[in-house]
Coordinates of C-alpha atoms in Angstrom, one line a residue:
M120 CA 31.8 28.3 -83.1
I121 CA 35.5 27.4 -83.4
H122 CA 38.0 30.1 -84.1
P123 CA 40.7 29.7 -86.8
N124 CA 43.4 30.0 -84.2
K125 CA 41.9 27.1 -82.4
I126 CA 42.0 25.1 -85.6
R127 CA 45.7 26.0 -86.0
Q128 CA 46.3 24.8 -82.4
K129 CA 44.6 21.5 -83.0
A130 CA 46.5 21.1 -86.3
N131 CA 49.8 21.7 -84.5
N132 CA 48.8 19.1 -81.9
L133 CA 48.2 16.6 -84.7
Y134 CA 51.6 17.2 -86.4
P135 CA 53.5 14.6 -84.3
K136 CA 50.8 12.0 -85.1
F137 CA 51.1 12.9 -88.8
Q138 CA 54.9 12.3 -88.7
L139 CA 54.4 8.8 -87.3
V140 CA 51.7 8.0 -89.8
W141 CA 54.1 9.2 -92.6
L142 CA 56.9 7.0 -91.2
D143 CA 54.5 4.0 -91.3
G144 CA 53.6 4.8 -94.9
D145 CA 49.9 5.1 -94.1
E146 CA 47.4 7.7 -95.2
F147 CA 46.6 10.7 -93.0
F148 CA 44.4 12.8 -95.3
P149 CA 41.7 13.8 -95.3
C150 CA 42.2 14.8 -91.7
L151 CA 39.1 15.8 -89.7
I152 CA 39.3 18.5 -87.1
P153 CA 36.9 18.0 -84.3
A154 CA 35.3 21.3 -83.7
D155 CA 32.5 23.1 -81.9
R156 CA 30.3 24.2 -84.8
K157 CA 27.4 25.6 -82.8
L158 CA 26.5 29.2 -83.7
P159 CA 26.6 31.9 -81.0
D160 CA 23.1 32.9 -79.8
D161 CA 23.6 36.5 -80.8
P162 CA 22.8 36.8 -84.6
A163 CA 25.5 39.4 -85.2
A164 CA 28.1 37.3 -83.4
A165 CA 27.0 34.3 -85.4
I166 CA 27.5 36.1 -88.7
H167 CA 30.9 37.3 -87.6
A168 CA 32.0 33.8 -86.5
V169 CA 31.0 32.3 -89.8
Q170 CA 32.7 35.0 -91.8
L171 CA 35.9 34.7 -89.8
L172 CA 35.9 30.9 -90.2
R173 CA 35.4 31.2 -93.9
S174 CA 38.1 34.0 -94.3
E175 CA 40.9 31.7 -93.1
S176 CA 39.8 28.6 -95.0
K177 CA 41.2 27.1 -98.2
A178 CA 38.3 28.4 -100.2
E179 CA 39.5 32.0 -99.5
K180 CA 43.3 31.6 -99.0
G181 CA 44.1 28.8 -101.4
F182 CA 45.4 26.5 -98.6
G183 CA 44.5 25.4 -95.2
Y184 CA 41.3 23.8 -93.8
S185 CA 38.3 23.0 -96.0
I186 CA 34.7 23.3 -94.8
D187 CA 31.7 21.3 -95.8
W188 CA 28.7 23.6 -95.4
R189 CA 25.1 22.7 -95.0
E190 CA 22.0 25.0 -95.0
R191 CA 20.2 25.3 -91.8
T192 CA 17.1 27.2 -90.8
S193 CA 16.5 28.2 -87.2
R194 CA 14.1 30.5 -85.4
R195 CA 16.9 32.6 -84.0
H196 CA 19.2 32.9 -87.0
G197 CA 17.0 32.3 -89.9
K198 CA 18.4 30.4 -93.0
N199 CA 22.2 30.2 -93.0
L200 CA 25.1 28.1 -94.2
V201 CA 26.7 26.5 -91.2
P202 CA 29.9 24.3 -91.1
E203 CA 29.1 20.6 -91.2
K204 CA 32.7 19.4 -91.3
I205 CA 36.2 21.0 -91.0
F206 CA 39.1 19.1 -92.4
F207 CA 42.5 19.2 -94.2
S208 CA 42.3 17.5 -97.5
T209 CA 46.0 17.4 -98.5
Q210 CA 49.4 17.3 -96.9
M211 CA 50.3 20.7 -98.4
D212 CA 47.1 22.3 -97.0
F213 CA 48.0 21.0 -93.6
L214 CA 51.7 21.8 -93.5
R215 CA 51.4 25.3 -95.0
F216 CA 48.6 26.2 -92.6
I217 CA 50.8 25.4 -89.6
D218 CA 54.0 26.7 -91.2
K219 CA 55.9 23.4 -91.1
E220 CA 56.6 22.9 -94.8
D221 CA 60.4 23.4 -94.4
E222 CA 60.6 21.5 -91.1
F223 CA 58.8 18.5 -92.6
E224 CA 60.9 18.6 -95.8
N225 CA 64.0 18.5 -93.6
F226 CA 62.6 15.7 -91.5
T227 CA 61.6 13.5 -94.5
S228 CA 64.9 14.1 -96.3
A229 CA 66.9 13.1 -93.2
V230 CA 64.8 10.0 -92.7
K231 CA 65.3 8.8 -96.2
I232 CA 69.1 9.2 -95.9
I233 CA 69.2 7.5 -92.5
R234 CA 67.0 4.6 -93.6
Q235 CA 69.4 4.0 -96.5
H236 CA 72.5 3.9 -94.3
Y237 CA 71.3 2.7 -90.9
P238 CA 67.9 1.0 -91.0
E239 CA 68.6 -0.5 -87.6
I240 CA 67.9 2.9 -85.9
E241 CA 64.3 3.2 -87.0
R242 CA 63.1 3.2 -83.4
W243 CA 65.4 6.1 -82.7
I244 CA 64.0 8.1 -85.6
R245 CA 60.5 7.7 -84.2
S246 CA 61.5 8.9 -80.8
N247 CA 63.6 11.8 -81.9
R248 CA 61.7 13.4 -84.8
K249 CA 62.2 17.1 -83.7
L250 CA 65.9 16.5 -83.1
L251 CA 66.3 14.9 -86.5
A252 CA 64.5 17.8 -88.3
D253 CA 66.7 20.3 -86.5
S254 CA 69.9 18.4 -87.4
A255 CA 69.0 17.8 -91.1
A256 CA 71.7 20.1 -92.4
D257 CA 74.3 18.0 -90.5
I258 CA 73.2 14.5 -91.7
D259 CA 76.0 13.9 -94.1
G260 CA 78.6 14.9 -91.5
L261 CA 76.9 12.7 -88.9
I262 CA 77.1 9.8 -91.2
L263 CA 80.8 10.5 -91.8
V264 CA 81.5 10.4 -88.1
V265 CA 79.6 7.3 -87.4
D266 CA 81.0 5.4 -90.3
Y267 CA 84.5 6.3 -89.2
L268 CA 84.0 5.2 -85.6
R269 CA 82.4 2.0 -86.8
A270 CA 85.5 1.3 -88.9
N271 CA 88.0 2.7 -86.3
P272 CA 86.5 2.1 -82.8
R273 CA 88.0 4.0 -79.9
P274 CA 90.6 5.8 -82.1
G275 CA 92.3 7.7 -79.3
L276 CA 92.4 10.9 -81.4
F277 CA 91.0 14.3 -80.7
A278 CA 87.8 15.0 -82.5
R279 CA 89.5 17.6 -84.7
E280 CA 92.1 15.0 -85.7
L281 CA 89.6 12.7 -87.3
P282 CA 90.4 12.6 -91.1
L283 CA 86.9 13.8 -92.0
N284 CA 85.6 16.8 -93.9
I285 CA 83.8 18.4 -90.9
D286 CA 84.4 21.6 -88.9
T287 CA 86.4 21.4 -85.7
K288 CA 83.3 22.0 -83.5
F289 CA 81.1 19.5 -85.4
I290 CA 81.2 16.6 -83.0
E291 CA 80.9 18.8 -79.9
R292 CA 77.9 20.5 -81.5
N293 CA 76.2 17.2 -82.3
Q294 CA 77.0 15.1 -79.3
R295 CA 73.4 14.5 -78.4
I296 CA 72.4 13.0 -81.8
L297 CA 75.8 11.2 -82.2
R298 CA 75.4 9.5 -78.8
G299 CA 72.0 8.2 -79.7
W300 CA 73.3 6.7 -82.9
L301 CA 76.6 5.4 -81.6
D302 CA 75.0 3.6 -78.7
L303 CA 72.9 1.7 -81.2
L304 CA 75.4 1.2 -84.0
L305 CA 78.8 0.5 -82.4
P306 CA 79.7 -2.9 -81.0
P307 CA 79.0 -2.9 -77.2
T308 CA 82.6 -3.9 -76.5
T309 CA 83.8 -0.5 -77.9
I310 CA 81.6 1.6 -75.6
R311 CA 82.3 2.4 -72.0
A312 CA 78.7 2.1 -70.9
D313 CA 79.4 3.3 -67.4
E314 CA 80.8 6.6 -68.7
Q315 CA 78.7 9.7 -69.5
H316 CA 81.6 11.8 -70.8
F317 CA 81.3 11.7 -74.6
A318 CA 85.0 11.4 -75.4
R319 CA 85.7 8.8 -72.7
R320 CA 82.6 6.8 -73.7
Y321 CA 83.7 6.4 -77.3
G322 CA 87.5 6.4 -77.0
L323 CA 88.3 9.9 -78.2
Q324 CA 91.1 12.0 -76.8
Y325 CA 90.1 15.2 -75.0
D326 CA 91.5 18.1 -73.0
Q327 CA 91.8 16.3 -69.8
P328 CA 91.5 18.0 -66.4
R329 CA 94.8 18.5 -64.8
L330 CA 95.0 17.8 -61.0
Q331 CA 97.3 19.8 -58.8
I332 CA 99.4 17.5 -56.7
R333 CA 101.5 18.2 -53.6
F334 CA 103.7 15.6 -52.1
L335 CA 103.6 16.1 -48.4
D336 CA 106.0 13.2 -47.8
P337 CA 109.4 13.0 -49.7
T338 CA 109.1 9.2 -49.9
I339 CA 105.9 9.4 -51.9
Q340 CA 107.4 12.0 -54.2
Q341 CA 110.3 9.6 -54.8
A342 CA 107.9 6.8 -55.5
F343 CA 106.2 8.9 -58.1
G344 CA 109.6 9.8 -59.6
S345 CA 108.7 13.5 -59.5
P346 CA 111.4 16.1 -59.3
W347 CA 108.9 18.6 -58.0
T348 CA 107.1 18.8 -54.7
D349 CA 104.0 20.1 -56.4
C350 CA 103.0 19.6 -60.0
S351 CA 100.0 19.4 -62.3
I352 CA 99.2 16.0 -63.8
P353 CA 96.6 15.0 -66.4
L354 CA 93.8 12.9 -65.0
E355 CA 94.5 9.8 -67.2
T356 CA 98.3 10.0 -66.6
L357 CA 97.7 10.1 -62.8
A358 CA 95.3 7.1 -63.1
K359 CA 98.2 5.0 -64.6
Q360 CA 100.5 5.5 -61.7
N361 CA 101.3 2.5 -59.5
V362 CA 100.7 3.8 -56.0
D363 CA 100.6 1.9 -52.8
S364 CA 98.1 2.7 -50.1
V365 CA 98.7 6.3 -48.9
N366 CA 96.7 9.1 -47.3
V367 CA 95.2 11.4 -49.8
L368 CA 94.0 14.9 -48.8
V369 CA 91.7 16.5 -51.4
V370 CA 91.6 20.3 -51.0
E371 CA 89.4 22.6 -53.0
N372 CA 91.1 26.0 -52.4
K373 CA 94.5 26.3 -54.1
T374 CA 96.0 28.5 -51.4
C375 CA 95.0 26.0 -48.7
L376 CA 96.5 23.2 -50.8
M377 CA 99.8 25.1 -51.2
T378 CA 100.2 25.9 -47.5
L379 CA 99.6 22.4 -46.1
P380 CA 102.4 21.2 -43.8
N381 CA 104.4 18.1 -44.5
L382 CA 102.5 15.0 -43.4
P383 CA 103.7 11.4 -43.2
N384 CA 102.6 9.0 -46.0
T385 CA 100.4 11.7 -47.5
L386 CA 99.9 13.5 -50.8
A387 CA 97.4 16.3 -51.4
M388 CA 95.3 16.9 -54.5
G389 CA 93.6 19.9 -55.7
G390 CA 89.8 19.5 -55.8
I391 CA 87.9 20.0 -59.0
G392 CA 84.5 21.1 -57.6
N393 CA 81.5 19.5 -59.2
A394 CA 83.7 17.3 -61.4
V395 CA 84.9 15.5 -58.2
A396 CA 83.3 12.3 -59.7
D397 CA 86.2 12.2 -62.1
F398 CA 88.3 10.9 -59.2
R399 CA 86.7 7.5 -59.8
L400 CA 88.9 7.2 -62.9
I401 CA 92.0 6.9 -60.7
P402 CA 91.9 3.2 -59.7
W403 CA 94.6 3.3 -56.9
L404 CA 92.6 5.9 -55.0
H405 CA 90.2 3.1 -53.9
Q406 CA 93.0 1.6 -51.9
C407 CA 93.8 4.9 -50.1
T408 CA 92.5 6.7 -47.1
I409 CA 90.9 9.8 -48.5
W410 CA 90.0 13.1 -46.7
Y411 CA 88.1 15.9 -48.3
W412 CA 88.3 19.6 -47.3
G413 CA 86.1 22.2 -48.8
D414 CA 84.0 25.2 -47.8
I415 CA 81.4 24.8 -45.1
D416 CA 78.3 25.7 -47.2
V417 CA 75.6 24.1 -49.3
D418 CA 77.9 23.7 -52.3
G419 CA 80.9 22.3 -50.4
L420 CA 78.8 19.7 -48.5
S421 CA 76.9 18.8 -51.6
I422 CA 80.3 18.1 -53.4
L423 CA 81.3 15.9 -50.4
S424 CA 78.0 14.0 -50.7
R425 CA 78.7 13.3 -54.4
F426 CA 82.3 12.3 -53.7
R427 CA 81.0 9.6 -51.4
I428 CA 78.9 8.1 -54.1
H429 CA 82.1 6.8 -55.7
F430 CA 84.3 6.7 -52.5
P431 CA 82.0 5.8 -49.6
T432 CA 84.7 5.9 -47.0
V433 CA 85.9 9.5 -47.7
K434 CA 86.3 11.5 -44.5
S435 CA 85.7 15.2 -44.2
L436 CA 88.0 17.7 -42.7
L437 CA 86.7 20.8 -40.9
M438 CA 83.3 20.5 -42.5
D439 CA 81.0 19.6 -39.5
I440 CA 78.7 21.4 -37.2
E441 CA 81.4 21.7 -34.5
T442 CA 83.6 23.7 -36.9
L443 CA 80.7 25.8 -38.0
C444 CA 79.6 26.7 -34.5
R445 CA 83.2 27.5 -33.5
H446 CA 83.8 30.0 -36.3
R447 CA 80.4 31.2 -37.5
E448 CA 80.4 34.5 -35.5
Q449 CA 83.8 35.5 -36.7
L450 CA 83.9 34.0 -40.2
G451 CA 80.4 33.3 -41.3
Q452 CA 79.2 35.1 -44.4
R453 CA 75.7 35.6 -45.8
V454 CA 75.3 34.3 -49.3
D455 CA 72.5 34.8 -51.9
P456 CA 69.8 32.2 -51.6
T457 CA 69.7 29.8 -54.5
K458 CA 67.0 27.3 -55.5
D459 CA 66.7 24.4 -53.1
P460 CA 69.5 21.8 -53.7
F461 CA 68.8 18.1 -53.8
P462 CA 68.8 16.8 -50.2
P463 CA 72.4 15.5 -49.7
V464 CA 73.0 11.8 -49.1
N465 CA 76.0 10.1 -47.6
L466 CA 76.6 12.8 -45.0
T467 CA 77.3 12.0 -41.4
S468 CA 74.9 13.5 -38.8
F469 CA 77.4 16.2 -37.9
E470 CA 77.9 17.1 -41.6
R471 CA 74.2 17.1 -42.3
S472 CA 73.6 19.4 -39.3
A473 CA 76.1 21.9 -40.8
F474 CA 74.4 21.6 -44.2
D475 CA 71.0 22.4 -42.6
V476 CA 72.3 25.5 -40.9
C477 CA 74.0 26.7 -44.1
H478 CA 70.9 26.1 -46.1
S479 CA 68.4 27.7 -43.7
E480 CA 70.6 30.7 -42.8
F481 CA 72.3 31.2 -46.2
L482 CA 75.6 30.8 -44.5
R483 CA 79.1 30.1 -45.7
I484 CA 82.5 29.7 -44.1
E485 CA 85.2 29.6 -46.7
Q486 CA 88.0 27.1 -45.9
E487 CA 90.8 29.6 -46.5
Q488 CA 89.4 31.7 -43.7
I489 CA 89.9 29.1 -41.0
P490 CA 93.0 30.0 -39.0
S491 CA 96.0 28.0 -40.0
T492 CA 96.7 27.1 -36.4
D493 CA 93.4 25.2 -36.3
V494 CA 94.2 23.5 -39.6
I495 CA 97.7 22.4 -38.6
S496 CA 96.5 21.2 -35.2
I497 CA 93.9 18.9 -36.6
L498 CA 96.2 17.7 -39.3
E499 CA 98.9 16.7 -36.9
R500 CA 96.3 14.9 -34.8
L501 CA 94.9 13.0 -37.8
F502 CA 98.3 12.2 -39.4
P503 CA 100.7 11.7 -36.5
R504 CA 104.4 11.1 -37.1
D505 CA 105.9 7.9 -35.9

């Protein structure tokens, strides 16, 4: 005999189907609940099961599932009323029983508003029903944002500068739903389809990462027109520079960056960790010879791997198995194990060997620990003066 909790579970499982039927304008009720209606063999257990089923039904509580009963006589149980059919007869009975009255009201209200404004995103509604219900309170604001960006594509303003009656965190808080709508409603020519970053994708201004730059050759500093040998430059400003082919040394640790020696035709840039993919936004880097220097550990070598997705010719500095073996006894540190990282691609065999050791032995050698004499020696060999 089915338990009322099992009926509730089945009803919850039917809720997504009910939403789709409602969207199509079709009838869903009465809704039959397939159920095991066989009485337990023990007469006392059978009586309890029937009483429990009845106690949670619409007949007793005023809402919920209804039961069609039929009289049955058996040798074991005698004459009894047993459930013939269990079903929800109305929408209210169904929603109240699974405690989704408010959620469904939010959902239907949001759907009606969206269909009025943007009938072309009907398929999105069907695929994002839970998100839509959760965002129902923000529907009016979402429409304000979308309408503004349709009328003013790629405005070049910060989100908080948009002349809209929304709070300053509204767009940030609703990026997921806004992206779904904007991708469908904006002209394709106004969307940077290759860009995952929300502001860059839709032409909003944002707090750009600032890259630390050190000019290791005065002639490059002069070409940049910078009065400083080191400075911090916004990413998009750096991307607009007109730079001839130079050597670029990307260094994660700031102390290592600031203590690099002068090197011919070379500038150094501070690394930005897992955001290293943002370097792809600097067009002139693709014409440069790039070196990357980070920690010898799982994270550092994984960053190098991701860097090479956008810059396949990037060379590593002091991040191979030879460097690891030379310094592991004096400088190697044990680190806490983390979940297995994705197997790195784009590593050389020497880099991959270092990764495997770091992964299996929970080992790290931080780049700032490597003696400066070793660093200067290899830099002078890699960047010889004329």
